[in-house]
Short mmCIF file of C-alpha atoms in Angstrom, two decimals:
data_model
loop_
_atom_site.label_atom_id
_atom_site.label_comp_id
_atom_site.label_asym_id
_atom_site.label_seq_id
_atom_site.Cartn_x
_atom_site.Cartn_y
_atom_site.Cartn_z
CA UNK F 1 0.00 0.00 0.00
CA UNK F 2 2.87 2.31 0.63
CA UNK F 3 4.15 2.47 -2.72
CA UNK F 4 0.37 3.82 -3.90
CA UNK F 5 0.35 7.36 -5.22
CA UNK F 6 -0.43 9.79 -2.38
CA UNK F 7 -0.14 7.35 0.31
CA UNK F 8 3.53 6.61 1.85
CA UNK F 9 5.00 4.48 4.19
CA UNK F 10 3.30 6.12 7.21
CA UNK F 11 -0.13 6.50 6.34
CA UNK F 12 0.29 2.84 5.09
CA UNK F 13 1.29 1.20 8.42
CA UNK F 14 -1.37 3.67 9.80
CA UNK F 15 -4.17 1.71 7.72
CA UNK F 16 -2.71 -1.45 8.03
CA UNK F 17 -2.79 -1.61 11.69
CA UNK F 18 -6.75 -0.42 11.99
CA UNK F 19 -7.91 -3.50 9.59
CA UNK F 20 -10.46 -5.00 9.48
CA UNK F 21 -12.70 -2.32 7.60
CA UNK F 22 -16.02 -2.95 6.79
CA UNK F 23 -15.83 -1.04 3.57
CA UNK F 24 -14.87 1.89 1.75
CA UNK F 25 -16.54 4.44 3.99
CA UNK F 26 -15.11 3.00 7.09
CA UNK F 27 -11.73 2.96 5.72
CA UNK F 28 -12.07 6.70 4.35
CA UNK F 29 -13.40 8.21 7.97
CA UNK F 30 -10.96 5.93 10.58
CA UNK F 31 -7.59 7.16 8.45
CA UNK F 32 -9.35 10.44 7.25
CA UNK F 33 -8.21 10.39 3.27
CA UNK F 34 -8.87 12.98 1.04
CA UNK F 35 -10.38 12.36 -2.41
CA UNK F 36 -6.66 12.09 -4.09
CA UNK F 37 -5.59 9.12 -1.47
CA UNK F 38 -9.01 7.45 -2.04
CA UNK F 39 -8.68 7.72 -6.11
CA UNK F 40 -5.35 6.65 -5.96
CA UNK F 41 -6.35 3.45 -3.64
CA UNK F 42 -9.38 2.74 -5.87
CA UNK F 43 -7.05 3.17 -9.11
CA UNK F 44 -4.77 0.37 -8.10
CA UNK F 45 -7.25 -1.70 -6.49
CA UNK F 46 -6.81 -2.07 -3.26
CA UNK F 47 -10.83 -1.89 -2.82
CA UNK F 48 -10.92 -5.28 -4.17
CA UNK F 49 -11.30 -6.80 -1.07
CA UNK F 50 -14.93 -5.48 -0.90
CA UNK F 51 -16.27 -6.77 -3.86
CA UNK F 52 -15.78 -3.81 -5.94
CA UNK F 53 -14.06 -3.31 -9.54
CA UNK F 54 -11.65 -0.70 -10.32
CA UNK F 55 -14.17 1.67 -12.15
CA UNK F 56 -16.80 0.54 -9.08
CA UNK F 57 -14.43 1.79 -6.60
CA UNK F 58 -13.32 4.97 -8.57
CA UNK F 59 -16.95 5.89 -9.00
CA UNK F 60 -17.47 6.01 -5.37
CA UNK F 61 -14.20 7.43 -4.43
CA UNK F 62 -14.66 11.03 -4.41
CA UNK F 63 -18.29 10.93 -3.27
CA UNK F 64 -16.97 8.97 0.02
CA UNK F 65 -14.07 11.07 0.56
CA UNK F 66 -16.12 14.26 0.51
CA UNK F 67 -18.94 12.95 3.04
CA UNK F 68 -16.83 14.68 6.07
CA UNK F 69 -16.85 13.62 9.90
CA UNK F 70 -19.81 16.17 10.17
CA UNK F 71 -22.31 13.45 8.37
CA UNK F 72 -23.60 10.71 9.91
CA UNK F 73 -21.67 6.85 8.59
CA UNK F 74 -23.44 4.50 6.43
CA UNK F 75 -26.13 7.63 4.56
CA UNK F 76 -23.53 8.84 2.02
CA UNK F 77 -25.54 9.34 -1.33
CA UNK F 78 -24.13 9.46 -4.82
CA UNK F 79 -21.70 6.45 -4.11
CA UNK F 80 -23.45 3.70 -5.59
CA UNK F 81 -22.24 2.75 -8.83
CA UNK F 82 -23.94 1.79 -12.36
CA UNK F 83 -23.08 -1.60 -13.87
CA UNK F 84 -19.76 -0.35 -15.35
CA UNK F 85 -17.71 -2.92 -17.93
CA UNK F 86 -14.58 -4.65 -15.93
CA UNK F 87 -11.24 -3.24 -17.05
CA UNK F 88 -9.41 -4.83 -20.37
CA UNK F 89 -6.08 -6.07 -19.11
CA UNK F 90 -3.89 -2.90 -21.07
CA UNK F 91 -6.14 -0.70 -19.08
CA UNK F 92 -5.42 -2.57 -15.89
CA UNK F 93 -1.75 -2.05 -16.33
CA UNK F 94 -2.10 1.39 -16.87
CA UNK F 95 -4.17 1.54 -14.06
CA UNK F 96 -1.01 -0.05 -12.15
CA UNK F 97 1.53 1.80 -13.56
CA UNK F 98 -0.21 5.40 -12.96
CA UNK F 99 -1.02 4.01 -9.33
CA UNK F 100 2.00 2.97 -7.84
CA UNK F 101 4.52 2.98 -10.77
CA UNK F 102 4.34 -0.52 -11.04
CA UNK F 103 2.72 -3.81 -12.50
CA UNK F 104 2.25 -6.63 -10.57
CA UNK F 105 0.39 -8.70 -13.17
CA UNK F 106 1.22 -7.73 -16.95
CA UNK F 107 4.72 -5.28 -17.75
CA UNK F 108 3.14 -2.28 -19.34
CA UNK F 109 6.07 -3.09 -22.24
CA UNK F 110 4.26 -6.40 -23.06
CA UNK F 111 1.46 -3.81 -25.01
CA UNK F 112 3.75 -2.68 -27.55
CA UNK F 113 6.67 -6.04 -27.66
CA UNK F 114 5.36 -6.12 -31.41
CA UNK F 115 5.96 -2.34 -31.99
CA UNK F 116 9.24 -3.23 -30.52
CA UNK F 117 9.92 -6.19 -31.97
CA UNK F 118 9.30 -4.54 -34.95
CA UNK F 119 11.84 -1.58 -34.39
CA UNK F 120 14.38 -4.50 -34.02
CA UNK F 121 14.47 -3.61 -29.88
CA UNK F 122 15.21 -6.93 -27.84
CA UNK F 123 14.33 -8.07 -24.44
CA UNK F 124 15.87 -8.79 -21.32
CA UNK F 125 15.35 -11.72 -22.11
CA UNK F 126 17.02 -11.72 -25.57
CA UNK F 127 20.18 -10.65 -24.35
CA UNK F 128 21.36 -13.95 -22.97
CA UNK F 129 21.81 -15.65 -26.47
CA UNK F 130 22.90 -11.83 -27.94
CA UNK F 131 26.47 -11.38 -28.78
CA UNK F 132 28.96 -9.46 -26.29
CA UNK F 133 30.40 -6.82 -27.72
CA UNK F 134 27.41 -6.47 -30.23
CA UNK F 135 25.15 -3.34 -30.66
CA UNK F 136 21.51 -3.59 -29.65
CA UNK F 137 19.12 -1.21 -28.67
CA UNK F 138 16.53 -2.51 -25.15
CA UNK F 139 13.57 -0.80 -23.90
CA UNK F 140 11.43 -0.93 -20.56
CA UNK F 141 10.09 1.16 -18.05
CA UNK F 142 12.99 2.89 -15.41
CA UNK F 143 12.66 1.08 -11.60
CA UNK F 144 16.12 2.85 -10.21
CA UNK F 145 18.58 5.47 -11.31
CA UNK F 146 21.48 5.38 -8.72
CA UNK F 147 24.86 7.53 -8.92
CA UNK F 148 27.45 6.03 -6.51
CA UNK F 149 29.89 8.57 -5.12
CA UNK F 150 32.74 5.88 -5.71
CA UNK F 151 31.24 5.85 -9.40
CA UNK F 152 33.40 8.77 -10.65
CA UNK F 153 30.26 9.88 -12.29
CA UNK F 154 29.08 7.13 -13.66
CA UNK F 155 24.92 6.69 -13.59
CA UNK F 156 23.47 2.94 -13.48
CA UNK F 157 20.15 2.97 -14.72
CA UNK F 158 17.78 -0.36 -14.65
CA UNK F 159 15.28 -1.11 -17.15
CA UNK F 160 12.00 -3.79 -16.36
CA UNK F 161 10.15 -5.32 -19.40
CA UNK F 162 8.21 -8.37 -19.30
CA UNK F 163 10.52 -10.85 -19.17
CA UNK F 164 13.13 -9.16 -16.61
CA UNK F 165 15.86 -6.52 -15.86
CA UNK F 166 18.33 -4.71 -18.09
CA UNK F 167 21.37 -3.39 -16.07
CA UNK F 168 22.45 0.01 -18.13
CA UNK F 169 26.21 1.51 -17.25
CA UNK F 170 26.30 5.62 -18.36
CA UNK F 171 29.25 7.07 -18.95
CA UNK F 172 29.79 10.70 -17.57
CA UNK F 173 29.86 11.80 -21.12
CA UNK F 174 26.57 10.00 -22.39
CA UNK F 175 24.91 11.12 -19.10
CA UNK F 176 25.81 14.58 -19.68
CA UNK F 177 24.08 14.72 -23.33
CA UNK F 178 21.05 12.65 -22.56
CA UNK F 179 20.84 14.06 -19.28
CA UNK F 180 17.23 15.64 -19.12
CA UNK F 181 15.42 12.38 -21.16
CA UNK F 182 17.11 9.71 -19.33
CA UNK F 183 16.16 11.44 -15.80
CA UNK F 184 13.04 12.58 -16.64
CA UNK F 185 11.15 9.52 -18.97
CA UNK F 186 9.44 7.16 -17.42
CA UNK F 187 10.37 4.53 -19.59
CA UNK F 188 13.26 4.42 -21.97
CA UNK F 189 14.22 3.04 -25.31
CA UNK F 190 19.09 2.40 -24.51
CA UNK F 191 21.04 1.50 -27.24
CA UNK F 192 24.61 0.03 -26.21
CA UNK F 193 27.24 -2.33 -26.21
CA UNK F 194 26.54 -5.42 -25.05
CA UNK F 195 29.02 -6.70 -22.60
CA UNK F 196 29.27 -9.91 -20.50
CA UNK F 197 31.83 -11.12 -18.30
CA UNK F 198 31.17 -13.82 -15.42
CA UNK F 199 27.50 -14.36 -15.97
CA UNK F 200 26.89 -10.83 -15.72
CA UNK F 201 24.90 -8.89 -18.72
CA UNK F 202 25.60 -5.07 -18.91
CA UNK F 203 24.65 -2.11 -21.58
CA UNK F 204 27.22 0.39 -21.77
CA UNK F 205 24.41 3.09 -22.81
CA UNK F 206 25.73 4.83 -26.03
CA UNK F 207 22.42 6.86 -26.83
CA UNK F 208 19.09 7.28 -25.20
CA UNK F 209 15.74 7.64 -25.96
CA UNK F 210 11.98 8.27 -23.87
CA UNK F 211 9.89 4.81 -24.82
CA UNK F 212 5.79 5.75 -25.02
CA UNK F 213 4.67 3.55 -23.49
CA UNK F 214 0.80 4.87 -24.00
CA UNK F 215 0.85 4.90 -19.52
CA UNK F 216 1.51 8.14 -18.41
CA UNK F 217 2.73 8.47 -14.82
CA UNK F 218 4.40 11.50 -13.62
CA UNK F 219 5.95 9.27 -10.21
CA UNK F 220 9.56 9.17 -10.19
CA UNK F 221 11.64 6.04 -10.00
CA UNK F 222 13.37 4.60 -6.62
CA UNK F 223 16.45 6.81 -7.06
CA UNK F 224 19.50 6.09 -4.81
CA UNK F 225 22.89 8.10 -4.24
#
């Protein structure tokens, strides 16, 4: 729950330790969340556990959220939702990815592997049979950025697609000119060298480029210095 939108690690353990809740309204007054932290919940959903869909839970969201300690519980009006159409899976990832910057269930890359495919971009998965010291070009959505002060400058960046991790090595010099995209997008498209030694697959980044993904989410990778 922490790493929902809105939410955090304290307001997290806060909910966690007043369970059980007997829905959304009791959950809403008890840890007193405002219309964004109910959205957000609702978006990734977490309001599963009553029974309720996605689009069920976002309908009734805001309407909950804005009922107030100054109402009686259990008479909000307005939160009752139509029969709304279940989520298609792309939409549930996007759901995921704008919620919490992650998804559990499908990769948000696994929409577009035939775009990529296409574009001759291979997977983490491809580059155990590629050949080291070849050029290829990987794409996926950013999980960490971390600069190491024993790094001399160097950035590590790692990419997630469907079918695992890419570890990406930049330079100071390729850092410096792709500074702004490759700190900024939340999903990237790295060409490199390929390089292997010991088991160990590496991209030593040579140009990069934002991947659209068609998921917009404006939350920031798990950076580390």
């Amino acid at each position: 729950i922490g790493y929902v939108r809105t939410i955090g690690e304290k307001l997290a353990e806060r909910i966690a330790a007043g369970r059980p809740y007997g829905d959304m309204e009791d959950l809403a007054r008890r840890c007193n969340l405002s219309v964004p932290q109910m959205e957000a919940l609702a978006t990734s959903g977490a309001f599963s556990c009553f029974g309720l869909s996605r689009r069920e839970a976002l309908w009734a969201a805001g309407v909950i959220a804005r009922s107030g300690e100054d109402q009686l519980a259990n008479v909000v009006t307005g939160a009752d939702p139509p029969r709304l159409p279940a989520m298609a899976p792309i939409e549930e990832a996007a759901a995921d990815f704008w919620s919490t910057s992650l998804s559990p269930d499908k990769s948000p890359v696994e929409f577009i592997r035939p775009e990529l495919e296409r574009r001759g971009v291979l997977s983490a998965a491809d580059l155990a049979t590629a050949r080291s010291g070849s050029t290829v070009v990987v794409g996926g959505v950013v999980t960490h950025r971390q600069n190491p002060a024993t790094a001399g400058g160097t950035i590590f960046i790692n990419l997630e697609d469907e079918t695992g991790l890419v570890n990406v090595i930049c330079q100071v010099g390729v850092w410096t000119r792709y500074r702004k995209v490759a700190r900024t997008s939340p999903a990237l498209l790295i060409t490199g060298r390929l390089e292997r030694a010991e088991g160990v697959i590496n991209l030593l980044a040579v140009k990069i480029e934002p991947l659209s993904l068609s998921l917009k989410s404006d939350l920031p990778s798990r950076d580390f210095r």
